[in-house]
Coordinates of C-alpha atoms in Angstrom, one line a residue:
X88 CA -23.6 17.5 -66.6
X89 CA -22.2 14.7 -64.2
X90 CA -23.0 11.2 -64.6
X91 CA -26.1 9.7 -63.2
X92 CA -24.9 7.7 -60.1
X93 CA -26.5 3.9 -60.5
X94 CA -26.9 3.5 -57.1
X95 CA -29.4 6.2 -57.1
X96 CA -31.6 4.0 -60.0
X97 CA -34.2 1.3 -59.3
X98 CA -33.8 -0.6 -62.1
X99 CA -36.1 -3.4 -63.0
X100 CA -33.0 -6.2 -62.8
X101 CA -30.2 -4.9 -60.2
X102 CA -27.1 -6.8 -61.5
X103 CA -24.2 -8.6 -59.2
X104 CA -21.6 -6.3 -60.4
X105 CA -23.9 -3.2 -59.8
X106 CA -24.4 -4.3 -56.0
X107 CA -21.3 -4.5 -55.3
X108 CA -20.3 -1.2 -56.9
X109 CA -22.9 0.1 -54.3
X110 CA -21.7 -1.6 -51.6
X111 CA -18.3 -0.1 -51.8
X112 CA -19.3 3.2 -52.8
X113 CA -21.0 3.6 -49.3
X114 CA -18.1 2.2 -47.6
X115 CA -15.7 4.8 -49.1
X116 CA -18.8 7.7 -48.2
X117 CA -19.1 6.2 -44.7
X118 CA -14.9 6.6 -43.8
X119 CA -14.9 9.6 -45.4
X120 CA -17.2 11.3 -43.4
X121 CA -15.7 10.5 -40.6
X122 CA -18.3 11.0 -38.3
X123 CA -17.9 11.5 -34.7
X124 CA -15.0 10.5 -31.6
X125 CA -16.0 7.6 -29.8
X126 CA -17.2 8.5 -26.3
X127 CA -15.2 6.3 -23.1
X128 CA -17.0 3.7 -21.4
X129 CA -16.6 1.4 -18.3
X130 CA -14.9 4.6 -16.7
X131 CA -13.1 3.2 -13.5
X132 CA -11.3 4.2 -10.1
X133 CA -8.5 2.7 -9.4
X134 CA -7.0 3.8 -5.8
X135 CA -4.8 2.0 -3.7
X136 CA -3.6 4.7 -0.3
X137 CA -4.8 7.2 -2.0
X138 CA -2.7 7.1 -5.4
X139 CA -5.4 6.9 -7.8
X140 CA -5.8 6.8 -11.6
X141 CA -8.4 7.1 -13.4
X142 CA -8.9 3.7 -16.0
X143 CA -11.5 4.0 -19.1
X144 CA -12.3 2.4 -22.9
X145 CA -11.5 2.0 -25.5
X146 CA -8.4 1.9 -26.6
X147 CA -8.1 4.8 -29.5
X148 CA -7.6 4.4 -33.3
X149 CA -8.2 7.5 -35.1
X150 CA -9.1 9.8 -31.8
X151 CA -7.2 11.0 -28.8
X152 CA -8.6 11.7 -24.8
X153 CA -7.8 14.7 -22.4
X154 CA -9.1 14.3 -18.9
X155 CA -10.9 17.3 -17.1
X156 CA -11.3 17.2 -13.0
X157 CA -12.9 19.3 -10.6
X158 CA -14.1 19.7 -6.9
X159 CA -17.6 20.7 -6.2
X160 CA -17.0 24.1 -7.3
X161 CA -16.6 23.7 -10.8
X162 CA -12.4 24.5 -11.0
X163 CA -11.9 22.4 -14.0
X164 CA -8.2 21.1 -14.7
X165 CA -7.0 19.6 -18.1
X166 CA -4.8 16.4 -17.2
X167 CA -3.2 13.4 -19.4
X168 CA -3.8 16.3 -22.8
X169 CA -4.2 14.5 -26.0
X170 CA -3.0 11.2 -24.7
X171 CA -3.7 7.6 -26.7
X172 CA -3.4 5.9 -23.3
X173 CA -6.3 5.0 -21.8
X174 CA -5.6 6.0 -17.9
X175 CA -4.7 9.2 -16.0
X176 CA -2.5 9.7 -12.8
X177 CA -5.1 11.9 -10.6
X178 CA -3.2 11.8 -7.3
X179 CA -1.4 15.5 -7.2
X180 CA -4.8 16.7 -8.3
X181 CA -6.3 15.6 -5.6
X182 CA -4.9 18.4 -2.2
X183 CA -8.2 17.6 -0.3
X184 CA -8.6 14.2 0.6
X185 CA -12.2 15.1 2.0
X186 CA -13.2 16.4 -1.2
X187 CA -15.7 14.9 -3.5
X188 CA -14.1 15.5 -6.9
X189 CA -15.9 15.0 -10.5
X190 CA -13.9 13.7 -13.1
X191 CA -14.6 13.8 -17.7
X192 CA -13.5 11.8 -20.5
X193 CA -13.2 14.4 -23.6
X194 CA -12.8 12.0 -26.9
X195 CA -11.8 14.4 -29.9
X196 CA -9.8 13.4 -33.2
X197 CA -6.2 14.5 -33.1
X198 CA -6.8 16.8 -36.5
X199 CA -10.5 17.8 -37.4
X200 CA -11.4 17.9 -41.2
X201 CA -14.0 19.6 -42.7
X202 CA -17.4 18.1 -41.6
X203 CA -15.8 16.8 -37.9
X204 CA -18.5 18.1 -35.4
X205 CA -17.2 20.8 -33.6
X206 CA -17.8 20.0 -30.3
X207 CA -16.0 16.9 -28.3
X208 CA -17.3 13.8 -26.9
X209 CA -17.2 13.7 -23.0
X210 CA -18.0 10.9 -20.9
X211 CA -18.4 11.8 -17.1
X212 CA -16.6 9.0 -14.3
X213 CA -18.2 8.6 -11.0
X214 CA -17.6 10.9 -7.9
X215 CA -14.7 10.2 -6.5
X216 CA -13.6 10.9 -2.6
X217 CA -10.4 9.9 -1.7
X218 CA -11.2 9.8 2.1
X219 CA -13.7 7.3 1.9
X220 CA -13.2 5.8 -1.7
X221 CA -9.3 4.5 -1.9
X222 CA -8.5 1.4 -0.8
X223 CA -6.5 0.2 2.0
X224 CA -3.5 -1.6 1.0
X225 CA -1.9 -4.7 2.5
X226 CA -0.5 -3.7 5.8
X227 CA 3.1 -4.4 6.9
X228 CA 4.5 -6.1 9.9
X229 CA 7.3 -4.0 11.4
X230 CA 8.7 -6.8 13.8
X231 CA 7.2 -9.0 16.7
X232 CA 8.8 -11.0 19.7
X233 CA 7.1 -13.9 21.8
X234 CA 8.6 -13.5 25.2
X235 CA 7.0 -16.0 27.6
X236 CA 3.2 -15.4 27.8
X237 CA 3.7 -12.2 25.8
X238 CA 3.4 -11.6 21.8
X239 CA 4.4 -8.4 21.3
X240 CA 3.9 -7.2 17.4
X241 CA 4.4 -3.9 15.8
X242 CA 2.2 -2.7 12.5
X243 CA 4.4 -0.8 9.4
X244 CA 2.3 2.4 8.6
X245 CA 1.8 2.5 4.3
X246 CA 3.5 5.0 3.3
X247 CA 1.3 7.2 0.9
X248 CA 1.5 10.3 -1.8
X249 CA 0.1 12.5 -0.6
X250 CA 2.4 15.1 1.1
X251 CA 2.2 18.0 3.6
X252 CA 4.8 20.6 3.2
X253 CA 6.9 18.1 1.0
X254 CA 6.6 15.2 3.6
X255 CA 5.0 12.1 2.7
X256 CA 2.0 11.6 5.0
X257 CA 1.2 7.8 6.2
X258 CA -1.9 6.2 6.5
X259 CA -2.0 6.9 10.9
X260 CA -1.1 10.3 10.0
X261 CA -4.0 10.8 7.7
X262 CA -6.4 8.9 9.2
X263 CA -5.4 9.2 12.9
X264 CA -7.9 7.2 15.2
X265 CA -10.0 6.4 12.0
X266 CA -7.1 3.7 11.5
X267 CA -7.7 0.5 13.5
X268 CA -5.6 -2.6 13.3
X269 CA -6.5 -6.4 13.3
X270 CA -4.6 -9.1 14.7
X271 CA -5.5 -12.5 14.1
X272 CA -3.4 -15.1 16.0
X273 CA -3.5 -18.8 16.5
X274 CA -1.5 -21.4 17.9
X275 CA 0.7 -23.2 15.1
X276 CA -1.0 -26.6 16.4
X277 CA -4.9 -25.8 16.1
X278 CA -6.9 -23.6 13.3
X279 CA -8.9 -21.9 16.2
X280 CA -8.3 -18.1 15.7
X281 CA -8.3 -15.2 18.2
X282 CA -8.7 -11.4 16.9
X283 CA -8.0 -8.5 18.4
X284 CA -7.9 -5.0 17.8
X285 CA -5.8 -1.6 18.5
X286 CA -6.2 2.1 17.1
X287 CA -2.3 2.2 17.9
X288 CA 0.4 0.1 15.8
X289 CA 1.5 -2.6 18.7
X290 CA -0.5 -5.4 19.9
X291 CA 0.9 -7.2 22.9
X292 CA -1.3 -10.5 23.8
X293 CA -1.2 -13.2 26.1
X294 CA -0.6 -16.7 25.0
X295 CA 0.7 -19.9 26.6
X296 CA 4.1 -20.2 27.7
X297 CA 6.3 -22.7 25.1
X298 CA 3.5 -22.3 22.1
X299 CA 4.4 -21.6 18.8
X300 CA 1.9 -19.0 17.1
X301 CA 1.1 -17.9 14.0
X302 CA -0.2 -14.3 13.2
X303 CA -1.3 -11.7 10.2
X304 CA -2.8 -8.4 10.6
X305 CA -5.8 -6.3 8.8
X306 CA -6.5 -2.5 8.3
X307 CA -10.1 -1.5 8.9
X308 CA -11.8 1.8 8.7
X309 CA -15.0 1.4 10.8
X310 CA -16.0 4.7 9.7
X311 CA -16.5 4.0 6.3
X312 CA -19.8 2.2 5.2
X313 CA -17.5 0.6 1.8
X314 CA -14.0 -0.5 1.5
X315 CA -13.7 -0.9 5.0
X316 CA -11.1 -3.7 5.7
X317 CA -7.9 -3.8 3.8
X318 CA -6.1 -7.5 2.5
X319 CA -4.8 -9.5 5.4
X320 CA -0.6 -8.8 5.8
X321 CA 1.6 -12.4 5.6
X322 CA 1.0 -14.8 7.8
X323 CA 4.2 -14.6 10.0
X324 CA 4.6 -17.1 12.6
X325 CA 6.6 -17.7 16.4
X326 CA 9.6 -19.9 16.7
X327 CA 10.4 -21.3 20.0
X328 CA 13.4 -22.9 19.6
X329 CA 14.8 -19.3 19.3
X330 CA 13.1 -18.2 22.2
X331 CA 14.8 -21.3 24.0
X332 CA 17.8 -20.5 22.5
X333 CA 18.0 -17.1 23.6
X334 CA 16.8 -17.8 27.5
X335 CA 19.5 -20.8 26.8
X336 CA 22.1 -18.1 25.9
X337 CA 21.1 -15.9 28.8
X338 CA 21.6 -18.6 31.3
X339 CA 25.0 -20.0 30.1
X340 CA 25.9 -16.5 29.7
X341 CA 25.1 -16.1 33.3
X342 CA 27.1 -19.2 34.5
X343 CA 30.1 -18.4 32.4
X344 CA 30.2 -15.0 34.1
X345 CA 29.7 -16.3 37.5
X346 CA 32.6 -19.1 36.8
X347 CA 34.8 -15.9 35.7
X348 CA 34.2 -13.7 39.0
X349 CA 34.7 -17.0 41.1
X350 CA 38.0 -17.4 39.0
X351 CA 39.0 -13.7 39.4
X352 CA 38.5 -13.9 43.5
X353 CA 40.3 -17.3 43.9
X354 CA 43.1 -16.1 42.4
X355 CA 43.3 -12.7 44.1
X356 CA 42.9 -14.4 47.6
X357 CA 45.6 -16.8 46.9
X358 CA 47.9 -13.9 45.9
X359 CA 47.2 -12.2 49.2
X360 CA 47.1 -14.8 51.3
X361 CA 50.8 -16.1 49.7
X362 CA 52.2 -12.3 49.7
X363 CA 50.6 -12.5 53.7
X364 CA 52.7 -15.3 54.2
X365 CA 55.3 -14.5 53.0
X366 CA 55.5 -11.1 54.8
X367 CA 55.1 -13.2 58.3
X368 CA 58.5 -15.7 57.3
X369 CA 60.0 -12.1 57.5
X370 CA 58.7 -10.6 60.5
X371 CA 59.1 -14.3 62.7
X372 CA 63.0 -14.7 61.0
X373 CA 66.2 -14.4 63.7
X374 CA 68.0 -11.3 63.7
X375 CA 72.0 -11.3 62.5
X376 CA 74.6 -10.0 64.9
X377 CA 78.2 -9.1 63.6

């Protein structure tokens, strides 16, 4: 017959020693047991032109996660399979960019024991659709040129992951007139700013001859109700010392070629006109009789 357990007793006079004995005895019960994985929490989005990974907590100690996703219809992938990270790389998963997709956590322990609940924890992230839910990135400025009253500046399409027939696709390509660009521009002397906007990738402004001006540009969705601006590129700015430079260039270029031709002509008319005289001392000379 076993032992009668004391924590099991109510004594009259519960001794220190006794207590204690208790108190680690359903510790040790408590760890055995096991119980269940912990479920993730503060399940997050994180999607930059259109690559997106899914983010969660907390970080595992005696568990592991696998990530399920689906469209609307209920095709359920397994992703990230018995990983101790705590993100997943959704991007290739996700072919239909207008597609809401729907996105679980499964927490499970690496090796069940006897007692381990059967079924795994799951934790569902919000809908995600990559058309209207990734973020724009900060835009890139390809090259501009001030040329007089004219500021000519050209926007880099992003470059994103998601491909059609092996080609990356870029951001104009995706979202074609959805895209519109932002130029604010101001004159390097004042803090007054202008905007303007284009569903191409140039801008080509007037501004006042001589100025120097300073620039950045914004992607904006105005379709979109969230996320609709991206952060504002560099702030890039006009020099016109170069501008000076290069009409300075162009003129002296001019001259010098102007000197050259005068140059060429003058020499080629005094050569004639010596060869001319030269032919008449022959003609006008006496002739020699034997």
């Amino acid at each position: 017959m076993a032992p009668p357990n004391p924590c099991l007793r109510v004594p009259a006079a519960v001794s220190v020693p006794t207590v204690l004995f208790c108190f680690l005895l359903l510790f040790q019960v408590s760890l055995a047991s096991g119980t269940s994985a912990i479920s993730a929490y503060n399940i997050t989005w994180k999607s930059i032109d259109f690559k997106t990974i899914l983010e969660w907590e907390p970080k595992p100690v005696n568990q592991v996660y696998t990530v399920e996703i689906s469209d609307r219809w209920g095709d359920w992938k397994k992703k990230c399979f018995h990983t101790k990270k705590t993100e997943c790389d959704l991007t290739d998963e996700m072919r239909n960019l207008r597609e809401t997709y729907i996105a679980r956590i499964l927490s499970e322990k690496p090796i069940k024991s006897d007692g381990d609940p059967e079924e795994s924890q799951h934790a569902n992230a919000p809908n995600f659709t990559p058309y209207l839910d990734t973020n724009l990135g900060q835009p890139r400025i390809q090259n501009f040129e001030q040329n007089g009253t004219k500021l000519k500046v050209t926007v880099q399409d992003s470059i994103t992951p998601f491909r059609i027939n092996g080609n990356f696709q870029t951001l104009r390509q995706i979202f074609q007139q959805d895209l519109t660009y932002i130029l604010y521009y101001w004159k390097s002397s004042s803090t007054g700013k202008k905007s303007v906007r284009t569903d191409t990738n140039e801008f080509l402004v007037d501004v006042d001859k001589g100025e120097n001006y300073c620039f950045n540009i914004q992607a904006f969705i105005p379709s979109r109700r969230a996320k609709q601006k991206s952060p504002e590129s560099e702030i890039r700015c006009t020099s016109q010392d170069k501008v000076v430079f290069k009409e300075l260039f162009f003129i002296v270029g001019a001259v010098l070629f102007v000197i050259i031709i005068l140059v060429i002509l003058s020499v080629t008319l005094y050569k004639c006109s010596k060869a001319r005289a030269k032919r008449d001392r022959k003609e006008n000379a006496p002739l020699n009789f034997a």
